Amino acid sequence: MRIGTPGFVLGRRRRRLQLAPVLGLRHFGHLLLLAMALLVWAFTQQGGPRPLAQYRWMDVLGEGGGALMLALWMGYLRASRPAGRVTDLLCLGLAAMMLGGFVDWLDEFWLLPKSVLWDNWMESGLTPLGMGLLTWGLHLWRGEQQVLNAQLRERERLFREHRQVDGLTRLGDAGYMARQVALERRLDRPAQLLMLGWQGFDARARALGLAEADRLLQNAAQLILLHLGPGELLCRYGGDRFVLLLPGADAARARRLGERLEAALALWDGGGGGTAGLGLTLRTAWAPVAQGTDPEALMLALLARLERG
């Protein structure tokens, strides 16, 4: 088995890109486009075109590119976050900075009379206002991240890498665990690595159907997480194999945890949904995280012990 092989994967559906509403307004982006169109109209009505010889192309590219990047960041933000106060403040801050930069960019193409002051007020006011809103939003985002980090403490340790997350269980994959084991070795701290899996799971999965097998693995991951202590990490190795890192643990701790998980999963009903559970024997194997041992080789050795039974 190749490290990190997903094994059983839920079917993926194509999803239409959804943008989070800002201040409850789902068409917030359209309102910004309308505001930009009104600004262009105001410049054309109250000013005249700037001669081409007066164009400062570095300013045109710099100010226009800056406004475009702020709009792009806001789009990414709305596409990746749910609605809420933090999203509102971050988007409002970026929107204000973008409009301030857009007015500054229009100044490169239009000349306004000295009596017109609103453009200077917008250039000087929108950018610091946006920076203030963005800073407030980042402050609240920090508190939000602290809550999320507490919720994810059994799924990640010390660093985050979204490219090493298993798509089915939302746990770290084998590559993520290998990096964690290497980190423990560099810190020269005692730790145990525990691997578990079911005997004959492949045949049972074919009998149940892949969708039902995926659901069972998802529920099993949630059950295992309930038995972990502070600082302990659960990852999916591949297929029905899970691997746990137990920092500061000895072989006795790994054996006790393995026995507790075997007992818990033996009584587990599979999480409901009209199935009697896996009905299979859970196997466990553990080994110390020793200096000089390649993390991938260590996990392969544990897998071989599971296969031998």
Coordinates of N, CA and C in Angstrom, one line a residue, residues 10 14 54 82 106 114 165 182 194 222-223 225 269 303:
L10 N -15.3 9.2 -0.9 CA -16.7 9.6 -1.2 C -16.8 10.2 -2.6
R14 N -19.8 18.3 -8.3 CA -19.5 19.6 -8.8 C -20.4 20.6 -8.1
Q54 N 0.6 63.3 -20.1 CA 0.7 63.4 -18.6 C 0.5 62.1 -17.9
P82 N -17.5 31.4 5.8 CA -19.0 31.6 6.0 C -19.3 33.0 6.3
L106 N -8.4 56.5 -11.0 CA -9.1 57.4 -12.0 C -8.5 58.7 -12.1
K114 N -10.0 72.4 -9.3 CA -9.5 72.5 -7.9 C -10.6 72.7 -6.9
V165 N -4.3 16.7 4.1 CA -5.6 16.4 4.8 C -6.3 15.3 4.0
A182 N 8.9 12.9 12.5 CA 10.2 13.5 12.3 C 10.5 14.7 13.2
L194 N 1.1 4.3 17.3 CA 0.1 3.2 17.3 C -0.7 3.2 16.0
Q222 N -14.3 9.6 14.3 CA -14.9 10.4 15.3 C -14.8 9.7 16.7
L223 N -15.1 8.4 16.7 CA -15.1 7.6 17.9 C -13.7 7.6 18.5
L225 N -11.3 9.7 18.1 CA -10.9 11.0 18.6 C -11.3 11.2 20.0
D269 N -21.8 0.3 17.2 CA -22.8 -0.1 16.2 C -22.7 0.4 14.8
L303 N 2.5 -1.4 9.6 CA 1.5 -2.0 8.7 C 1.8 -3.5 8.5

